[in-house]
Short mmCIF file of C-alpha atoms in Angstrom, two decimals:
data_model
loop_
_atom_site.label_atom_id
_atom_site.label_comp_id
_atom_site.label_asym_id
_atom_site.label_seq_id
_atom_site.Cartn_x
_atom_site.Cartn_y
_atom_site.Cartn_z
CA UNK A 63 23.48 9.04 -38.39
CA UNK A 64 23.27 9.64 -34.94
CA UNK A 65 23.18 6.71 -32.26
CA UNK A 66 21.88 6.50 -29.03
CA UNK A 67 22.96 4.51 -26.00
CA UNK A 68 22.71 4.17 -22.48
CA UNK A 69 25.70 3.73 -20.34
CA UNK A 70 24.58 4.09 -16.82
CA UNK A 71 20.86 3.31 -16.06
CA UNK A 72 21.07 4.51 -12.49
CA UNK A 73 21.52 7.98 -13.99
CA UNK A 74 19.21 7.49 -16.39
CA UNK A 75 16.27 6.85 -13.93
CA UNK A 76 17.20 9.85 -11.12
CA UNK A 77 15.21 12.30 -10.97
CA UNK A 78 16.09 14.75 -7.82
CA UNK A 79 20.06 15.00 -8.72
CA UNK A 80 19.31 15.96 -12.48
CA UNK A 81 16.49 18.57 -11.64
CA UNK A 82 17.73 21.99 -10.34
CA UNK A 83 16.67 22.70 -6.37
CA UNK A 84 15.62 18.78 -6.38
CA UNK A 85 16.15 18.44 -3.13
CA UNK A 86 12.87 20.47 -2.32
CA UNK A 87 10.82 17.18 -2.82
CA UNK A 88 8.86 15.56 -0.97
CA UNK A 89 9.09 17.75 1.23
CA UNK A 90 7.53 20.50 -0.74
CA UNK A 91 4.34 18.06 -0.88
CA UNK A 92 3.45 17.56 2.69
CA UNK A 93 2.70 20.97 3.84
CA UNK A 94 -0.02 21.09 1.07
CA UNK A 95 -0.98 18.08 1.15
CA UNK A 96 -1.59 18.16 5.01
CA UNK A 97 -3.38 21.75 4.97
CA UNK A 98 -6.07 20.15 2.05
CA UNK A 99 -7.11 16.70 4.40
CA UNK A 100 -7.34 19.38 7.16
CA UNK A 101 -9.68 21.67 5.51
CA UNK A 102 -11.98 18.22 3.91
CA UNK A 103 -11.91 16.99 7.69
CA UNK A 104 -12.97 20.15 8.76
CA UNK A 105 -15.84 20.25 6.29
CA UNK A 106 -16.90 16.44 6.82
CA UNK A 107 -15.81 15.90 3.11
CA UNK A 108 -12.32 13.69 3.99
CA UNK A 109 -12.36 10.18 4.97
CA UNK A 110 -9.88 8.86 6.00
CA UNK A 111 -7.22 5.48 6.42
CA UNK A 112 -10.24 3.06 4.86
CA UNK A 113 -9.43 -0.61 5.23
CA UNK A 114 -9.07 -2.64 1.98
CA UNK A 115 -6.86 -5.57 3.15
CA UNK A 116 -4.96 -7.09 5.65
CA UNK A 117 -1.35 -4.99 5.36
CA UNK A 118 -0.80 -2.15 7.68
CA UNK A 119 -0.83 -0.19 4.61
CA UNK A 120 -3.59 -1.26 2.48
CA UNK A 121 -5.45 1.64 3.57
CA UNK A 122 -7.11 4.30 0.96
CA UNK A 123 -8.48 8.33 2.07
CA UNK A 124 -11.29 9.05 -0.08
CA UNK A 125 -12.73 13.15 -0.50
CA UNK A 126 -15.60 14.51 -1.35
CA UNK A 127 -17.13 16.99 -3.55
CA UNK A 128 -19.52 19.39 -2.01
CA UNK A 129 -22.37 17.75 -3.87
CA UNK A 130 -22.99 14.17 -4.74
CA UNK A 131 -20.00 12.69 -6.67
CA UNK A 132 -20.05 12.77 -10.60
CA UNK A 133 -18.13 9.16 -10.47
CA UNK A 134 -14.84 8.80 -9.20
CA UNK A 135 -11.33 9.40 -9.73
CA UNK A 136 -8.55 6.94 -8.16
CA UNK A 137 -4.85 8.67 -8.09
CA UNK A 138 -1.96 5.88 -7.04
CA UNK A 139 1.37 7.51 -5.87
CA UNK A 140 4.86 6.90 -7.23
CA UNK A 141 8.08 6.38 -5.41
CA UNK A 142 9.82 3.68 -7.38
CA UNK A 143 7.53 0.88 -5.07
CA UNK A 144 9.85 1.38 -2.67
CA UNK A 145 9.14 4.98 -0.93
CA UNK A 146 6.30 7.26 -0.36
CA UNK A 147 2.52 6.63 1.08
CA UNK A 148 -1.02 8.64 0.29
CA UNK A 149 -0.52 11.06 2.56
CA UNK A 150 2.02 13.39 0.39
CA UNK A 151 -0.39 13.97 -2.90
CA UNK A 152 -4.07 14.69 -0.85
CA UNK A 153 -4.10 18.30 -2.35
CA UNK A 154 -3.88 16.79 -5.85
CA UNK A 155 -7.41 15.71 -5.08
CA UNK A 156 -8.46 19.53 -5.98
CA UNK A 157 -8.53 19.39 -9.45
CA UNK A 158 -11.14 16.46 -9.81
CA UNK A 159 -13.09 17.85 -6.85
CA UNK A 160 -13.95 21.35 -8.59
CA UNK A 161 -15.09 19.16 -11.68
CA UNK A 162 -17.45 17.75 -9.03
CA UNK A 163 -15.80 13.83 -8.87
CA UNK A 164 -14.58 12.00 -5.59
CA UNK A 165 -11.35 11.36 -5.27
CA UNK A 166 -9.25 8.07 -3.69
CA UNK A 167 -5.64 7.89 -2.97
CA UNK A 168 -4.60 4.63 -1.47
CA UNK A 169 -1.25 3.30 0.07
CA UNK A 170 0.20 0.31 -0.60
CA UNK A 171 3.06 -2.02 0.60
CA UNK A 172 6.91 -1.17 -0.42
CA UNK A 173 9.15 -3.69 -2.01
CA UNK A 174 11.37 -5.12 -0.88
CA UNK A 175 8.78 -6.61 1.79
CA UNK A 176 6.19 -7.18 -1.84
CA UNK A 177 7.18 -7.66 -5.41
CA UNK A 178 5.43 -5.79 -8.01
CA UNK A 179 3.14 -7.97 -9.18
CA UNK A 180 1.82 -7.81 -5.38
CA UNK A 181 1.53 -4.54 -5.12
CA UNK A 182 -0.12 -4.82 -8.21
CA UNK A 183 -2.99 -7.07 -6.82
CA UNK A 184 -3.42 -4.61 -4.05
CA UNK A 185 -3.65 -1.45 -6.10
CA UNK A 186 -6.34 -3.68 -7.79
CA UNK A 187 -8.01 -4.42 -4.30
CA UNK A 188 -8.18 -1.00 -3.25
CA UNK A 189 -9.68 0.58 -6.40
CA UNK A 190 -12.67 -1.68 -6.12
CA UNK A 191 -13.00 -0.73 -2.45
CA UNK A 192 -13.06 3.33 -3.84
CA UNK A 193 -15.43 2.01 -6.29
CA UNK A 194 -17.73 0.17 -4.06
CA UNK A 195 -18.14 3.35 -2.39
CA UNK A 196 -18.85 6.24 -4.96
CA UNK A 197 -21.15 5.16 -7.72
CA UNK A 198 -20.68 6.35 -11.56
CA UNK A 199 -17.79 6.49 -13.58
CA UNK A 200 -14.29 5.80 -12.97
CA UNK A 201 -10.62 7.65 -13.77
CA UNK A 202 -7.61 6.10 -12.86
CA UNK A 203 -4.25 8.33 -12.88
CA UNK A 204 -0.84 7.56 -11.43
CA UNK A 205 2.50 9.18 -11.10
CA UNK A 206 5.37 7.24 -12.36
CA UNK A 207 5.45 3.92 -10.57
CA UNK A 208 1.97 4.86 -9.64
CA UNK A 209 1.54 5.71 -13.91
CA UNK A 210 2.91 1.96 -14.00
CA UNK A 211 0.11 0.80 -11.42
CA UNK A 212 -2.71 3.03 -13.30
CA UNK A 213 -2.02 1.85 -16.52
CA UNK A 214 -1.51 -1.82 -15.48
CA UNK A 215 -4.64 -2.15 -14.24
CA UNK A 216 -5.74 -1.17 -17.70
CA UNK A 217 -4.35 -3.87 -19.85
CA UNK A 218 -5.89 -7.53 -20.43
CA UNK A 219 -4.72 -8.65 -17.14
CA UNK A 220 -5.60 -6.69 -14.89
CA UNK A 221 -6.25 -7.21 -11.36
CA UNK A 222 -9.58 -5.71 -11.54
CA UNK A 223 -12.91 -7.04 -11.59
CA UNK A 224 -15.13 -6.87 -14.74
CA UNK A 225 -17.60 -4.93 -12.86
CA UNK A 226 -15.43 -2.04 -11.91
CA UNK A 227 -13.29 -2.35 -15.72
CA UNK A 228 -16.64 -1.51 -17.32
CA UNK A 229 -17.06 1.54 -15.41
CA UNK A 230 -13.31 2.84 -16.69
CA UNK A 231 -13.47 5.93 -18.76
CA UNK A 232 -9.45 7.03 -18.95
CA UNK A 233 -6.93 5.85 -17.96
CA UNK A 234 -4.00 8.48 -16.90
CA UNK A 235 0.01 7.95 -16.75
CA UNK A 236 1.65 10.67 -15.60
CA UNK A 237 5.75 10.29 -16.58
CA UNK A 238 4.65 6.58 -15.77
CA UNK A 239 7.27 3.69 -16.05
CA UNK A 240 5.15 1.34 -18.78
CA UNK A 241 8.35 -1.52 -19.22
CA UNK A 242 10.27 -2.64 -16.03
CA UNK A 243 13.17 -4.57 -17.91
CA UNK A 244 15.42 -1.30 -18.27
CA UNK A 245 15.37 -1.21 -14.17
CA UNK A 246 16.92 -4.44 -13.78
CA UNK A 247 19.73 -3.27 -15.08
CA UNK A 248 19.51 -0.35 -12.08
CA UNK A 249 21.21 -0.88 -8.70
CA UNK A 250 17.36 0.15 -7.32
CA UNK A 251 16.83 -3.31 -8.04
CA UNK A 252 18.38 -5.18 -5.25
CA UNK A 253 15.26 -3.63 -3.81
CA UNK A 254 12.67 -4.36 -6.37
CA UNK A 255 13.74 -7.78 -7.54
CA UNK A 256 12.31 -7.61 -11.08
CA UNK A 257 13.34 -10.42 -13.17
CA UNK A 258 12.52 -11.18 -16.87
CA UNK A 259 9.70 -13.15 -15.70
CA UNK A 260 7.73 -10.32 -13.96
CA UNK A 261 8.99 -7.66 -16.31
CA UNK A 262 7.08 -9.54 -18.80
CA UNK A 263 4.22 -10.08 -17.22
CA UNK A 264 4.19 -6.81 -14.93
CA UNK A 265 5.03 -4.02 -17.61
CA UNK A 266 2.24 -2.51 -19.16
CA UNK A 267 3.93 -1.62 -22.82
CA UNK A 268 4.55 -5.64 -23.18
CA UNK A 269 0.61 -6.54 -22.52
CA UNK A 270 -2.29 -5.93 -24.16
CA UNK A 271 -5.03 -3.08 -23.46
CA UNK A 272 -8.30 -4.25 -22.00
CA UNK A 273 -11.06 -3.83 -24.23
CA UNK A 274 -12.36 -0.08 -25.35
CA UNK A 275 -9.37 0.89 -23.63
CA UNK A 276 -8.53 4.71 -23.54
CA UNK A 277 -5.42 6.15 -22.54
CA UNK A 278 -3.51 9.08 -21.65
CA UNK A 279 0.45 9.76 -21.33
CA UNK A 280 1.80 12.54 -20.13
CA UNK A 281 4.91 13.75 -19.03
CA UNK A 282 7.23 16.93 -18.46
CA UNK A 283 9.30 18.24 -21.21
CA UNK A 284 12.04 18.77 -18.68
CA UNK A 285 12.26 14.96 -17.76
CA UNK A 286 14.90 12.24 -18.06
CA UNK A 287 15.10 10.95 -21.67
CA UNK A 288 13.57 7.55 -20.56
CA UNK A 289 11.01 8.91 -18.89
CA UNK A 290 10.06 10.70 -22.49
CA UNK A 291 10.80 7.39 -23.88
CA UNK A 292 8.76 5.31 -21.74
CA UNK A 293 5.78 7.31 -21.57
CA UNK A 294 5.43 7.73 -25.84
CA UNK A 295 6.04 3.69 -25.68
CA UNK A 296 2.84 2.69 -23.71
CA UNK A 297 0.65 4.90 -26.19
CA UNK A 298 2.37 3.94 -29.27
CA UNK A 299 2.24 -0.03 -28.61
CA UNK A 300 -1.18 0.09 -27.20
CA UNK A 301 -2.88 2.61 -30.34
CA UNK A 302 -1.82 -0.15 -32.46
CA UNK A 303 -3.58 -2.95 -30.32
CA UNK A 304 -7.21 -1.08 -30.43
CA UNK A 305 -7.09 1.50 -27.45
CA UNK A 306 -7.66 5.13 -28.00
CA UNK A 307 -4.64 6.73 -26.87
CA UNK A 308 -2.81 10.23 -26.44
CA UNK A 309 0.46 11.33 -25.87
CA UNK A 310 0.84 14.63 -24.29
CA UNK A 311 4.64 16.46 -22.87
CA UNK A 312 3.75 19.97 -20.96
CA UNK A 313 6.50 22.26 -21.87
CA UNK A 314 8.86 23.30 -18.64
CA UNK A 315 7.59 19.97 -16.48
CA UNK A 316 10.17 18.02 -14.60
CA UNK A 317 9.42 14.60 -13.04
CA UNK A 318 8.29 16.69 -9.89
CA UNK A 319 6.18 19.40 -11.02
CA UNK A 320 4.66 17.64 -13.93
CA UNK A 321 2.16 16.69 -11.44
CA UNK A 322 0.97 20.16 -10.06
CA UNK A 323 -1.87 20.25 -12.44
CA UNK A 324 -3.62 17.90 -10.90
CA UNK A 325 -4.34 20.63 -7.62
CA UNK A 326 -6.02 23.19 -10.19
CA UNK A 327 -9.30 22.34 -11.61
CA UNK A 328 -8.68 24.59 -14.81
CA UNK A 329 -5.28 23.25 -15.54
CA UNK A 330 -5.30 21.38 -18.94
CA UNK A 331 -4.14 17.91 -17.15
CA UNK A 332 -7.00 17.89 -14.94
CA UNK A 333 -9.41 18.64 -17.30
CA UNK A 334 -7.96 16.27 -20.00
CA UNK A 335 -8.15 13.53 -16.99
CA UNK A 336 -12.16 14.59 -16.75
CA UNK A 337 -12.90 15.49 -19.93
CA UNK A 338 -15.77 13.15 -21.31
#
């Protein structure tokens, strides 16, 4: 019998030192990302740094298909809610465009100056500001933290209102963090200031789904063990509390790449995220 424990949780939640050449990121995002709002500017199909509170960085970009939006697609960034803004993911909006759907990418404010359950409430504001603007159906997908926010705002209490939760199709968590009480035991958390209280209340895998819930895990194959752990949690717990729910690892994926797919329109993780 074989048994399994963790002895150092900062390890077991770093992703650049334990991936070969991981020092390429970000930086291997922003060159792509800045060439893509560039080209949407260009073609009147990028808007950008919309206004959905009162933060300096509640602000969303939204693109545009070349013909009128099938419904909408909202992608929320990762970063550990302490790092990172929209600007380093706007070629990811690629895949969802060339399926026809709009896509929104907001910021949001960084712990330690919010908690998570605040930036929680403002990933909820600025999906119904993406919403109020592009009519139809909705997809929300996230990358790590941002799989945290995604699938957060899919559970009983979320921070969304029950107009825009009845226009939810899927719900996407890409190598998502779905329970917050293993980082408290990280040193990342003089900076995020979890405690049991928000853990429970905050972690997705500890809630229950909103209704007709359907849900979506994915994650590399080449990932930290806990990020393969966390992600087959969220759809385990929730499939046996009603939602419809899928648990997907892409061979050869680390926590950086996994999220490539989302650029190509014909890539199975963009067209699982669409698929009706």
């Amino acid at each position: 019998m074989l048994e399994h424990r963790i002895s150092d949780w900062d390890n077991a939640y770093t992703n650049g030192a334990n991936i070969a050449g991981g020092d390429r990121w970000p930086a291997a995002w922003v060159e792509p990302a800045r060439a893509f709002r560039d080209a949407l500017s260009a073609e009147g199909r990028a808007r950008l740094d919309i206004v959905y509170g009162d933060r300096p960085r509640n602000r969303l970009d939204l693109f545009l298909p070349n013909t009128s939006p099938k419904g909408l697609v909202v992608f929320v960034h990762g970063g550990y809610w302490k790092a990172f803004d929209k600007s380093f993911w706007s070629h990811l909006a690629a895949g969802p465009i060339g399926h026809g759907y709009a896509v929104a990418m907001p910021s949001y404010t960084l712990c330690p100056e919010i908690r998570i359950a605040g930036i929680v409430r403002e990933v909820g504001a600025a999906i119904g500001k993406a919403a109020a603007l592009v009519d139809g159906q909705l997809m929300l997908a996230g990358h790590s933290a941002g799989g945290h926010l995604a699938s957060r705002m899919a559970s009983a209490t979320t921070a969304l209102s029950p107009e825009v939760t009845g226009r939810i199709r899927h719900v996407m968590s890409i190598s998502g963090v779905h329970d917050l009480r293993p980082l408290m035991r990280t040193a990342m958390n003089e900076t995020l200031a979890i405690d049991e209280a928000e853990a429970l209340t905050e972690s997705p895998a500890l809630l229950r789904p909103m209704d007709n819930a359907r849900l979506t895990c994915w994650v590399g194959g080449g990932e930290r063990a806990e990020f393969l752990r966390q992600s087959a949690l969220l759809a385990n717990v929730w499939i046996g509390l009603g939602a419809a729910t899928s648990s997907v690892v892409e061979p050869d994926r680390h926590h950086f790449s996994i999220i490539d797919g989302l650029a190509d329109p014909e890539h199975p993780l963009t067209r699982t995220l669409v698929a009706q």
